[in-house]
Coordinates of C-alpha atoms in Angstrom, one line a residue:
Chain A
X1 CA 0.0 0.0 0.0
X2 CA 1.1 3.5 -0.6
X3 CA 2.3 5.6 2.3
X4 CA 0.7 8.8 1.0
X5 CA -0.7 10.8 3.9
X6 CA -4.3 10.2 4.1
X7 CA -6.2 12.7 6.2
X8 CA -8.2 10.1 8.0
X9 CA -5.6 7.6 9.0
X10 CA -4.5 10.2 11.5
X11 CA -8.0 10.6 12.9
X12 CA -8.9 7.0 13.0
X13 CA -5.7 5.9 14.6
X14 CA -5.8 8.4 17.3
X15 CA -6.7 6.5 20.5
X16 CA -10.1 7.3 21.7
X17 CA -10.7 8.5 25.2
X18 CA -8.4 6.2 27.1
X19 CA -10.4 3.9 29.2
X20 CA -8.8 1.7 31.9
X21 CA -8.9 -1.2 29.5
X22 CA -8.1 -4.2 31.7
X23 CA -10.9 -3.6 34.2
X24 CA -13.6 -6.2 34.2
X25 CA -17.0 -4.6 34.1
X26 CA -20.6 -5.8 33.5
X27 CA -21.2 -2.6 31.5
X28 CA -18.5 -3.7 29.0
X29 CA -19.9 -7.2 28.7
X30 CA -23.4 -5.8 28.1
X31 CA -22.0 -3.4 25.5
X32 CA -20.2 -6.2 23.7
X33 CA -23.4 -8.2 23.9
X34 CA -25.3 -5.4 22.1
X35 CA -22.5 -5.1 19.5
X36 CA -22.6 -8.8 18.8
X37 CA -26.4 -8.7 18.3
X38 CA -26.0 -5.9 15.8
X39 CA -23.3 -7.8 14.0
X40 CA -25.6 -10.9 13.8
X41 CA -28.4 -8.7 12.3
X42 CA -25.9 -7.3 9.9
X43 CA -24.4 -10.5 8.7
X44 CA -27.2 -13.0 9.0
X45 CA -28.9 -12.2 5.6
X46 CA -25.6 -12.8 3.9
X47 CA -25.3 -16.3 5.4
X48 CA -29.0 -16.9 4.6
X49 CA -28.4 -16.1 1.0
X50 CA -25.6 -18.7 0.8
X51 CA -27.6 -21.3 2.8
X52 CA -30.6 -20.9 0.6
X53 CA -28.7 -20.8 -2.6
X54 CA -27.1 -24.2 -1.7
X55 CA -30.5 -25.7 -0.8
X56 CA -33.1 -27.3 -3.0
X57 CA -36.5 -25.7 -3.3
X58 CA -38.3 -28.9 -2.6
X59 CA -36.4 -29.4 0.7
X60 CA -36.8 -25.7 1.6
X61 CA -40.6 -26.2 1.7
X62 CA -40.3 -29.1 4.1
X63 CA -37.5 -27.9 6.4
X64 CA -37.5 -24.0 6.2
X65 CA -35.8 -23.4 9.5
X66 CA -32.6 -25.5 9.3
X67 CA -29.6 -23.4 9.8
X68 CA -27.6 -25.5 7.4
X69 CA -28.4 -25.9 3.7
X70 CA -31.2 -28.5 3.2
X71 CA -31.0 -30.9 0.3
X72 CA -27.6 -29.6 -0.5
X73 CA -27.1 -29.0 -4.2
X74 CA -25.9 -26.4 -6.7
X75 CA -29.1 -26.4 -8.8
X76 CA -29.8 -22.8 -7.9
X77 CA -26.5 -21.6 -9.4
X78 CA -27.0 -23.9 -12.4
X79 CA -30.4 -22.4 -13.2
X80 CA -29.0 -18.9 -12.9
X81 CA -26.3 -19.6 -15.4
X82 CA -28.6 -21.4 -17.7
X83 CA -26.8 -24.7 -17.3
X84 CA -29.9 -26.7 -16.5
X85 CA -32.4 -28.0 -19.0
X86 CA -35.9 -26.8 -18.8
X87 CA -37.4 -30.0 -17.3
X88 CA -34.8 -30.3 -14.5
X89 CA -35.3 -26.6 -13.8
X90 CA -39.0 -26.9 -13.5
X91 CA -38.8 -30.0 -11.4
X92 CA -36.5 -28.2 -9.0
X93 CA -38.9 -25.2 -8.7
X94 CA -37.4 -22.9 -11.3
X95 CA -39.5 -21.2 -13.9
X96 CA -37.8 -22.9 -16.8
X97 CA -37.6 -19.5 -18.6
X98 CA -34.2 -18.8 -20.0
X99 CA -32.2 -16.1 -18.3
X100 CA -29.2 -14.7 -20.0
X101 CA -27.2 -14.2 -16.8
X102 CA -23.8 -14.0 -18.4
X103 CA -25.0 -11.2 -20.7
X104 CA -26.4 -9.2 -17.7
X105 CA -23.2 -9.7 -15.8
X106 CA -21.2 -8.5 -18.8
X107 CA -23.5 -5.5 -19.3
X108 CA -23.0 -4.6 -15.6
X109 CA -19.3 -4.9 -15.9
X110 CA -19.1 -2.8 -19.0
X111 CA -21.4 -0.1 -17.6
X112 CA -19.7 0.1 -14.2
X113 CA -16.2 0.0 -15.7
X114 CA -16.8 2.7 -18.3
X115 CA -18.5 5.0 -15.9
X116 CA -15.7 4.6 -13.3
X117 CA -12.9 5.2 -15.8
X118 CA -14.4 8.1 -17.7
X119 CA -16.1 9.8 -14.7
X120 CA -13.0 9.6 -12.5
X121 CA -10.8 11.0 -15.2
X122 CA -13.2 13.7 -16.2
X123 CA -13.8 14.7 -12.6
X124 CA -10.0 14.7 -11.9
X125 CA -9.4 17.1 -14.7
X126 CA -12.2 19.4 -13.5
X127 CA -10.9 19.2 -9.9
X128 CA -7.4 20.1 -11.1
X129 CA -8.9 23.2 -12.9
X130 CA -10.7 24.2 -9.8
X131 CA -7.7 23.6 -7.5
X132 CA -4.6 24.5 -9.4
X133 CA -5.4 26.6 -12.5
X134 CA -6.0 30.3 -12.3
X135 CA -8.9 31.6 -14.3
X136 CA -11.6 34.1 -14.0
X137 CA -15.0 32.9 -12.7
X138 CA -13.4 29.8 -11.0
X139 CA -15.2 30.3 -7.7
X140 CA -18.6 30.9 -9.3
X141 CA -18.4 27.9 -11.7
X142 CA -17.3 25.8 -8.7
X143 CA -20.3 26.9 -6.7
X144 CA -22.6 25.9 -9.6
X145 CA -21.0 22.5 -9.7
X146 CA -21.4 22.2 -5.9
X147 CA -25.0 23.4 -6.1
X148 CA -25.9 20.6 -8.5
X149 CA -25.3 18.2 -5.7
X150 CA -28.7 19.4 -4.4
X151 CA -30.7 18.3 -7.5
X152 CA -32.4 15.0 -6.5
X153 CA -32.1 12.1 -8.9
X154 CA -35.9 11.8 -9.5
X155 CA -35.9 15.3 -11.0
X156 CA -33.4 14.5 -13.8
X157 CA -34.8 11.1 -14.5
X158 CA -37.8 12.0 -16.7
X159 CA -36.2 14.7 -18.8
X160 CA -33.1 12.6 -19.2
X161 CA -35.2 9.7 -20.3
X162 CA -36.9 11.9 -22.9
X163 CA -33.5 13.2 -24.0
X164 CA -32.0 9.7 -24.3
X165 CA -35.2 8.6 -26.2
X166 CA -34.8 11.5 -28.7
X167 CA -31.2 10.6 -29.2
X168 CA -32.4 7.1 -30.1
X169 CA -30.3 5.6 -27.2
X170 CA -33.1 3.9 -25.3
X171 CA -32.2 0.2 -24.6
X172 CA -28.5 0.7 -25.4
X173 CA -25.6 0.5 -23.0
X174 CA -24.5 4.0 -23.9
X175 CA -28.0 5.2 -22.9
X176 CA -27.6 3.5 -19.5
X177 CA -24.2 5.1 -19.0
X178 CA -24.5 8.6 -20.4
X179 CA -26.2 10.6 -17.6
X180 CA -23.4 9.7 -15.1
X181 CA -20.6 9.1 -17.6
X182 CA -18.9 12.5 -17.3
X183 CA -19.9 14.0 -14.0
X184 CA -20.3 13.5 -10.3
X185 CA -20.1 16.8 -8.5
X186 CA -19.2 14.8 -5.4
X187 CA -16.1 13.4 -7.1
X188 CA -15.0 16.8 -8.2
X189 CA -15.4 18.1 -4.6
X190 CA -13.7 15.1 -3.2
X191 CA -10.6 15.3 -5.5
X192 CA -10.3 19.1 -5.2
X193 CA -9.7 18.6 -1.5
X194 CA -6.7 16.4 -2.2
X195 CA -5.3 18.5 -5.0
X196 CA -5.4 21.5 -2.7
X197 CA -3.1 19.7 -0.3
X198 CA -0.4 18.9 -2.8
X199 CA 2.7 21.0 -2.1
X200 CA 3.0 24.1 -4.2
X201 CA 6.8 24.0 -4.1
X202 CA 7.1 20.7 -6.0
X203 CA 4.6 22.0 -8.6
X204 CA 6.6 25.3 -9.0
X205 CA 9.9 23.5 -9.3
X206 CA 8.4 21.5 -12.2
X207 CA 7.1 24.6 -13.8
X208 CA 10.5 26.3 -13.6
X209 CA 12.0 23.3 -15.3
X210 CA 9.8 24.1 -18.2
X211 CA 7.0 21.6 -17.7
X212 CA 3.6 22.6 -18.8
X213 CA 0.5 22.6 -16.5
X214 CA -0.8 19.7 -18.5
X215 CA 2.4 17.8 -17.8
X216 CA 2.2 18.7 -14.1
X217 CA -1.3 17.2 -14.0
X218 CA -0.3 13.9 -15.6
X219 CA 3.2 13.4 -14.1
X220 CA 2.8 15.0 -10.7
X221 CA -0.7 15.5 -9.5
X222 CA -2.3 12.3 -10.7
X223 CA 0.6 10.0 -9.4
X224 CA 0.6 11.8 -6.1
X225 CA -3.2 11.2 -5.7
X226 CA -3.4 7.4 -6.4
X227 CA -4.8 6.7 -3.0
X228 CA -7.8 9.1 -3.2
X229 CA -8.3 8.2 -6.9
X230 CA -8.5 4.5 -6.0
X231 CA -11.0 5.2 -3.2
X232 CA -13.1 7.3 -5.5
X233 CA -13.0 4.8 -8.3
X234 CA -14.2 2.1 -5.9
X235 CA -17.1 4.2 -4.6
X236 CA -18.0 5.1 -8.2
X237 CA -17.9 1.4 -9.3
X238 CA -20.1 0.5 -6.4
X239 CA -22.7 3.2 -7.2
X240 CA -22.7 2.3 -10.9
X241 CA -23.0 -1.4 -10.2
X242 CA -25.9 -0.9 -7.8
X243 CA -27.9 1.6 -9.9
X244 CA -31.4 0.4 -10.5
X245 CA -34.0 3.2 -11.2
X246 CA -32.3 4.7 -14.2
X247 CA -31.4 1.3 -15.7
X248 CA -34.9 0.1 -15.2
X249 CA -36.2 3.1 -17.2
X250 CA -33.9 2.8 -20.2
X251 CA -33.4 -0.9 -20.7
X252 CA -36.0 -3.2 -22.0
X253 CA -34.2 -6.1 -23.6
X254 CA -31.1 -8.3 -22.9
X255 CA -28.9 -6.0 -25.0
X256 CA -28.8 -3.4 -22.3
X257 CA -30.2 -5.1 -19.2
X258 CA -27.9 -4.9 -16.2
X259 CA -27.8 -7.3 -13.2
X260 CA -29.9 -5.2 -10.8
X261 CA -32.7 -5.0 -13.3
X262 CA -32.3 -8.6 -14.3
X263 CA -32.7 -9.6 -10.7
X264 CA -36.1 -7.8 -10.5
X265 CA -37.1 -9.6 -13.7
X266 CA -35.9 -13.0 -12.3
X267 CA -37.9 -12.4 -9.2
X268 CA -41.0 -11.6 -11.2
X269 CA -40.7 -14.9 -13.2
X270 CA -42.0 -16.9 -10.2
X271 CA -43.5 -20.2 -11.4
X272 CA -47.0 -21.1 -10.2
X273 CA -45.9 -22.9 -7.1
X274 CA -44.1 -19.9 -5.6
X275 CA -40.8 -18.1 -6.2
X276 CA -37.7 -20.1 -6.9
X277 CA -36.0 -19.0 -3.7
X278 CA -32.9 -21.2 -4.2
X279 CA -32.3 -19.8 -7.7
X280 CA -33.1 -16.2 -6.5
X281 CA -30.6 -16.4 -3.7
X282 CA -28.0 -17.8 -6.0
X283 CA -28.6 -14.9 -8.3
X284 CA -28.5 -12.2 -5.6
X285 CA -25.3 -13.8 -4.3
X286 CA -23.7 -13.6 -7.7
X287 CA -24.9 -10.0 -8.1
X288 CA -23.4 -9.0 -4.8
X289 CA -20.2 -11.0 -5.1
X290 CA -18.1 -8.6 -7.1
X291 CA -18.7 -5.8 -4.6
X292 CA -18.0 -8.1 -1.7
X293 CA -14.8 -9.3 -3.2
X294 CA -13.6 -5.7 -4.1
X295 CA -14.5 -4.8 -0.5
X296 CA -12.6 -7.7 1.0
X297 CA -9.6 -6.5 -0.9
X298 CA -9.9 -2.8 -0.1
X299 CA -11.9 -2.8 3.1
X300 CA -9.5 -0.6 5.0
X301 CA -9.3 2.1 2.3
X302 CA -13.0 2.2 1.9
X303 CA -13.8 2.3 5.6
X304 CA -11.3 5.0 6.2
X305 CA -12.6 7.1 3.3
X306 CA -16.2 7.0 4.6
X307 CA -15.5 9.4 7.4
X308 CA -13.7 11.7 5.1
X309 CA -16.3 11.8 2.4
X310 CA -19.2 12.4 4.8
X311 CA -17.8 14.9 7.1
X312 CA -15.3 17.2 5.5
Chain B
X1 CA -4.2 43.6 -16.0
X2 CA -3.9 42.0 -12.7
X3 CA -1.4 39.4 -14.0
X4 CA 1.0 42.2 -14.9
X5 CA 1.0 43.8 -11.5
X6 CA 1.6 40.4 -9.8
X7 CA 4.6 39.7 -12.0
X8 CA 6.3 43.1 -11.5
X9 CA 5.7 42.9 -7.8
X10 CA 7.2 39.5 -7.0
X11 CA 10.0 37.1 -7.6
X12 CA 10.8 35.2 -10.9
X13 CA 8.8 32.2 -9.8
X14 CA 5.7 34.4 -9.8
X15 CA 6.3 35.6 -13.3
X16 CA 5.7 32.2 -14.7
X17 CA 2.2 32.1 -13.4
X18 CA -0.2 33.3 -15.9
X19 CA -3.9 33.2 -16.6
X20 CA -4.8 29.6 -17.4
X21 CA -8.3 30.3 -18.7
X22 CA -7.9 28.3 -22.0
X23 CA -6.4 25.3 -20.3
X24 CA -9.0 25.4 -17.6
X25 CA -11.9 25.5 -20.0
X26 CA -10.4 22.5 -21.7
X27 CA -10.1 20.7 -18.4
X28 CA -13.6 21.4 -17.2
X29 CA -15.2 20.7 -20.6
X30 CA -16.2 17.0 -20.2
X31 CA -17.6 17.6 -16.7
X32 CA -19.4 20.8 -17.8
X33 CA -21.0 19.0 -20.7
X34 CA -22.2 16.3 -18.2
X35 CA -23.4 19.0 -15.8
X36 CA -25.3 21.1 -18.4
X37 CA -26.8 18.3 -20.5
X38 CA -27.7 15.8 -17.8
X39 CA -28.3 18.0 -14.7
X40 CA -29.0 21.6 -15.5
X41 CA -31.0 21.1 -18.7
X42 CA -33.2 18.4 -17.2
X43 CA -33.8 20.6 -14.2
X44 CA -35.1 23.3 -16.5
X45 CA -37.0 21.1 -18.9
X46 CA -38.5 19.2 -16.0
X47 CA -40.0 22.4 -14.6
X48 CA -41.2 23.3 -18.1
X49 CA -42.8 19.8 -18.6
X50 CA -44.7 20.2 -15.3
X51 CA -46.7 23.0 -17.0
X52 CA -47.6 20.9 -20.0
X53 CA -49.8 18.1 -21.0
X54 CA -47.2 15.7 -22.4
X55 CA -47.9 12.1 -23.4
X56 CA -45.1 10.4 -25.4
X57 CA -47.1 10.5 -28.7
X58 CA -47.6 14.3 -29.0
X59 CA -45.3 17.2 -28.3
X60 CA -45.8 18.9 -24.9
X61 CA -48.7 21.4 -24.8
X62 CA -48.7 24.3 -22.4
X63 CA -51.5 23.9 -19.9
X64 CA -50.4 26.4 -17.2
X65 CA -51.1 25.3 -13.6
X66 CA -53.6 22.5 -14.6
X67 CA -51.2 19.8 -13.4
X68 CA -50.7 21.4 -10.1
X69 CA -54.4 22.0 -9.6
X70 CA -55.0 18.3 -10.4
X71 CA -52.2 17.4 -8.0
X72 CA -53.8 19.3 -5.1
X73 CA -57.1 17.5 -5.4
X74 CA -55.6 14.1 -6.2
X75 CA -56.2 11.8 -3.2
X76 CA -53.5 9.3 -4.4
X77 CA -50.9 12.1 -4.3
X78 CA -51.8 12.9 -0.7
X79 CA -51.8 9.2 0.2
X80 CA -48.4 8.7 -1.4
X81 CA -47.1 11.8 0.4
X82 CA -48.4 10.4 3.7
X83 CA -46.9 7.0 3.0
X84 CA -43.5 8.6 2.1
X85 CA -43.4 10.7 5.2
X86 CA -44.3 7.7 7.3
X87 CA -41.5 5.8 5.6
X88 CA -39.0 8.6 6.2
X89 CA -40.0 9.0 9.8
X90 CA -39.5 5.3 10.7
X91 CA -36.4 4.9 8.6
X92 CA -34.6 7.9 9.9
X93 CA -35.8 7.5 13.5
X94 CA -34.6 3.9 13.8
X95 CA -31.5 4.3 11.7
X96 CA -30.2 7.3 13.6
X97 CA -30.7 5.7 17.0
X98 CA -29.2 2.3 15.9
X99 CA -26.3 4.0 14.1
X100 CA -25.5 6.2 17.1
X101 CA -25.5 3.2 19.4
X102 CA -23.2 1.3 17.0
X103 CA -20.9 4.3 16.6
X104 CA -20.6 4.9 20.4
X105 CA -20.0 1.2 21.1
X106 CA -17.3 1.0 18.4
X107 CA -15.6 4.1 19.9
X108 CA -15.8 2.8 23.4
X109 CA -15.0 -0.8 22.8
X110 CA -12.5 -1.2 19.9
X111 CA -10.7 0.5 17.2
X112 CA -10.8 -2.6 15.0
X113 CA -11.0 -1.9 11.2
X114 CA -12.2 -5.4 10.8
X115 CA -15.3 -4.7 12.9
X116 CA -16.0 -1.5 11.0
X117 CA -15.7 -3.3 7.7
X118 CA -18.2 -6.0 8.8
X119 CA -20.7 -3.3 9.9
X120 CA -20.4 -1.8 6.4
X121 CA -21.1 -5.0 4.5
X122 CA -24.9 -4.4 3.8
X123 CA -24.1 -1.0 2.3
X124 CA -22.1 -2.7 -0.5
X125 CA -25.1 -4.7 -1.9
X126 CA -27.7 -3.0 -4.0
X127 CA -31.1 -2.1 -2.8
X128 CA -32.4 -4.8 -5.1
X129 CA -30.3 -7.5 -3.5
X130 CA -31.3 -6.3 0.0
X131 CA -35.0 -6.3 -1.0
X132 CA -35.0 -9.8 -2.5
X133 CA -33.1 -11.3 0.5
X134 CA -35.6 -9.8 3.0
X135 CA -38.5 -10.8 0.7
X136 CA -37.3 -14.3 1.5
X137 CA -36.4 -14.0 5.1
X138 CA -39.7 -12.2 5.9
X139 CA -41.8 -14.5 3.7
X140 CA -45.1 -15.4 5.3
X141 CA -44.9 -19.2 5.1
X142 CA -41.2 -20.2 4.6
X143 CA -39.4 -17.1 5.9
X144 CA -37.0 -17.9 8.7
X145 CA -38.1 -14.8 10.6
X146 CA -41.7 -15.8 10.8
X147 CA -40.6 -19.3 11.8
X148 CA -38.6 -17.7 14.6
X149 CA -41.6 -15.6 15.6
X150 CA -43.7 -18.7 15.9
X151 CA -41.0 -20.5 17.8
X152 CA -41.0 -17.7 20.5
X153 CA -44.8 -17.8 20.5
X154 CA -46.1 -15.1 18.1
X155 CA -48.3 -15.5 15.1
X156 CA -46.6 -15.2 11.7
X157 CA -46.9 -11.7 10.1
X158 CA -47.5 -11.1 6.4
X159 CA -44.9 -8.4 6.3
X160 CA -45.3 -7.6 2.6
X161 CA -49.0 -8.1 2.3
X162 CA -50.4 -6.4 5.4
X163 CA -51.2 -2.7 4.9
X164 CA -50.0 -1.7 8.3
X165 CA -46.8 -3.7 8.2
X166 CA -45.6 -3.0 4.7
X167 CA -44.1 0.5 5.2
X168 CA -42.4 -0.3 8.5
X169 CA -41.0 -3.4 6.8
X170 CA -39.6 -1.5 3.9
X171 CA -38.2 1.1 6.2
X172 CA -36.4 -1.5 8.3
X173 CA -34.9 -3.2 5.3
X174 CA -33.4 0.0 4.3
X175 CA -32.2 0.6 7.9
X176 CA -30.4 -2.7 7.6
X177 CA -28.7 -1.6 4.4
X178 CA -27.7 1.9 5.6
X179 CA -27.1 1.7 9.4
X180 CA -23.5 0.7 9.1
X181 CA -22.7 3.5 6.8
X182 CA -24.4 6.0 9.0
X183 CA -22.6 4.5 12.0
X184 CA -19.3 5.0 10.3
X185 CA -20.0 8.7 9.5
X186 CA -21.0 9.3 13.2
X187 CA -17.9 7.3 14.3
X188 CA -15.7 9.6 12.4
X189 CA -17.4 12.5 14.2
X190 CA -16.9 10.8 17.6
X191 CA -13.2 10.4 16.9
X192 CA -12.8 14.1 16.5
X193 CA -14.0 14.8 20.1
X194 CA -10.8 15.3 22.2
X195 CA -10.2 12.5 24.7
X196 CA -9.2 14.8 27.5
X197 CA -12.8 16.0 27.9
X198 CA -13.8 12.4 28.8
X199 CA -10.8 12.1 31.2
X200 CA -11.7 15.3 32.9
X201 CA -15.3 14.2 33.3
X202 CA -14.2 10.8 34.7
X203 CA -12.0 12.4 37.3
X204 CA -15.0 14.4 38.4
X205 CA -16.9 11.1 38.7
X206 CA -19.2 11.3 35.7
X207 CA -20.5 8.0 34.6
X208 CA -20.9 6.7 31.0
X209 CA -24.4 8.1 30.6
X210 CA -23.6 11.5 32.0
X211 CA -20.5 11.6 29.7
X212 CA -22.7 10.7 26.7
X213 CA -25.3 13.4 27.5
X214 CA -23.0 16.2 28.4
X215 CA -20.0 15.6 26.1
X216 CA -20.7 13.2 23.3
X217 CA -24.2 14.4 22.2
X218 CA -23.5 18.2 22.3
X219 CA -20.2 17.9 20.5
X220 CA -21.5 15.5 17.9
X221 CA -24.5 17.7 17.2
X222 CA -23.2 19.5 14.1
X223 CA -22.1 16.2 12.5
X224 CA -25.3 14.5 13.6
X225 CA -27.3 17.4 11.9
X226 CA -25.3 16.9 8.7
X227 CA -25.7 13.2 8.6
X228 CA -29.4 13.6 9.4
X229 CA -30.0 16.0 6.5
X230 CA -28.1 13.7 4.1
X231 CA -30.1 10.6 5.1
X232 CA -33.4 12.4 5.1
X233 CA -32.9 13.7 1.6
X234 CA -31.8 10.2 0.6
X235 CA -34.7 8.4 2.1
X236 CA -37.3 10.7 0.6
X237 CA -36.2 9.2 -2.7
X238 CA -37.0 5.6 -1.8
X239 CA -38.0 3.6 -4.9
X240 CA -35.9 0.5 -5.5
X241 CA -37.1 -1.5 -2.6
X242 CA -40.7 -0.8 -3.3
X243 CA -40.3 -1.5 -7.0
X244 CA -38.8 -4.9 -6.3
X245 CA -41.1 -6.0 -3.5
X246 CA -44.6 -4.6 -3.5
X247 CA -44.9 -2.3 -6.5
X248 CA -46.9 0.0 -4.2
X249 CA -49.4 -2.5 -2.8
X250 CA -51.3 -3.8 -0.9
X251 CA -53.9 -1.3 -2.0
X252 CA -51.9 2.0 -1.9
X253 CA -50.2 1.2 1.4
X254 CA -46.6 1.3 0.1
X255 CA -47.1 3.6 -2.9
X256 CA -44.4 6.1 -2.1
X257 CA -44.1 9.3 -4.1
X258 CA -41.4 8.1 -6.4
X259 CA -43.4 5.0 -7.2
X260 CA -46.4 7.2 -8.1
X261 CA -44.2 9.4 -10.3
X262 CA -42.8 6.3 -12.0
X263 CA -46.3 4.8 -12.6
X264 CA -47.6 8.1 -14.0
X265 CA -44.7 8.4 -16.4
X266 CA -44.3 4.8 -17.5
X267 CA -47.7 3.1 -17.0
X268 CA -50.0 6.1 -17.8
X269 CA -47.5 8.0 -20.0
X270 CA -48.5 11.2 -18.2
X271 CA -45.1 12.9 -18.4
X272 CA -46.5 16.3 -17.6
X273 CA -48.3 15.2 -14.5
X274 CA -45.3 13.1 -13.4
X275 CA -43.1 16.2 -13.8
X276 CA -45.4 18.2 -11.6
X277 CA -45.2 15.4 -9.0
X278 CA -41.4 15.6 -9.3
X279 CA -41.5 19.4 -8.7
X280 CA -43.6 18.8 -5.6
X281 CA -41.0 16.3 -4.3
X282 CA -38.2 18.8 -5.1
X283 CA -40.0 21.5 -3.2
X284 CA -40.5 19.2 -0.2
X285 CA -36.8 18.4 -0.3
X286 CA -35.9 22.0 -0.4
X287 CA -38.1 22.8 2.5
X288 CA -36.5 20.0 4.5
X289 CA -33.0 21.1 3.5
X290 CA -33.6 24.8 4.5
X291 CA -35.3 23.9 7.7
X292 CA -32.4 21.6 8.7
X293 CA -29.9 24.2 7.7
X294 CA -31.6 26.8 9.7
X295 CA -31.9 24.5 12.7
X296 CA -28.3 23.5 12.6
X297 CA -27.1 27.1 12.4
X298 CA -29.0 27.7 15.6
X299 CA -26.9 25.0 17.2
X300 CA -23.2 25.5 16.4
X301 CA -20.7 23.1 17.8
X302 CA -19.7 23.8 21.4
X303 CA -16.1 23.2 20.4
X304 CA -15.8 26.3 18.3

């Protein structure tokens, strides 16, 4: 990991009010008890997803309360990935309708990746202009960008839908991406804070050596900001991956359907007997997995950046 | 020009600094296009549409305040507003208390990043995933929570199909997804309270509860206000969970404003009326924001 100074590491590592730690107390045990209960509530649904995904629908109906998978099998996952023939799927409680899961997964990856790369770069450029370049109207334009944070999503959804429709981009991946492809005012605000803290001396030394401001941005500012850029990229990826409302509006067919929307469709495909819970849980698990894996890898960075993003 | 005066006044280093307007315009170009086309323009056209009769087949036709008059006498609008406010109240009330408890416990018990990461886990999954998981856990017949309720001697509850349960249920599902995130925001705020205040209080014999009431709560107030306003604005925009689980039912019991807007736009193709509803929601959010801002100005941090 980089050793770049991160504003939060200082705060989070500062010891809290020092308590006499060794002392045994009932209060502390009760406090831990409450904490454990909260943790159970937090984590139980994840376990239940896995447990149900590995169960068979028929066994679930007879033994719904077992803490371990019942009728252990991977049928749920097979149905999600379309690896089961229709008859087996129906006999195991699936709808038998084909679901193009790989396609949705690919669509989600394309959308989230494009948005993350383009948006982070475009916002880094803007943040640099607001932080390090000198031009008239800088403060006013920045205030306008900041003010746009106040516009609620619902308000832009309908006009944006009409715009995308007029552009002929409904039900295309580009249509799903466009509204958030170039801009997140939050990202600009977030990065500007970091760029402001980069030492002026280093920048001026580079400028005296004849480097242009563009060069300074690419060879100095961006490399010095890898930590915040990575954090921001992660948060952006997560937001794009989890987006539902807009995607639901613009995508109708497999060619632009992303995972979140596909999950809703999958849930609505319940066969006559009741939902295919085992298949649904397998699907939600697969939809959540990329985020959980990314999180497992970068947990510390994300956790430390949350305090920063919210408070400062 | 101002650049000229600066360069004559100061050292050679300063002389190199010039006006970067051209480069700056180039650098803010992509973000500005995004801002103007997908935020500012929709804001303006949305307001315009709200004064029109606009179905997808014909171009918008100016009807003045007709949509707003319809809105004021539309019982479904008022029901959806009431449902939305009920949702926000339950969601925010429970979430703030739970998040505050978690944040204080984390601060007093452990500095473990591992624990903080675990608490954040639900925030990583989408609303859709959270909705489907709880649809299953709270299922009337096979849901494990109802089996647990029966085991401790209660009747099973049809959480998703009972008019009085459906909004609390949706609110609590979203509390589950967001409580860890809110707790971490509050935790960051708690960390900035100087430890010596607690030490001083303890030497004077103050207990945990007194410390919480007289140190933690007052000093956390500004951050608490900020977090509250963010979460209230966020929760007014509830849609995903309702869309995946109940679609607004049973009857109109979970038809939140956004659901009503969506149905007007995409089931009835009444874009004009849907836009007027959006403007109403925007006005409500503005009122909430300004009230909150005004209230939090009235209570600056005692640290300053």
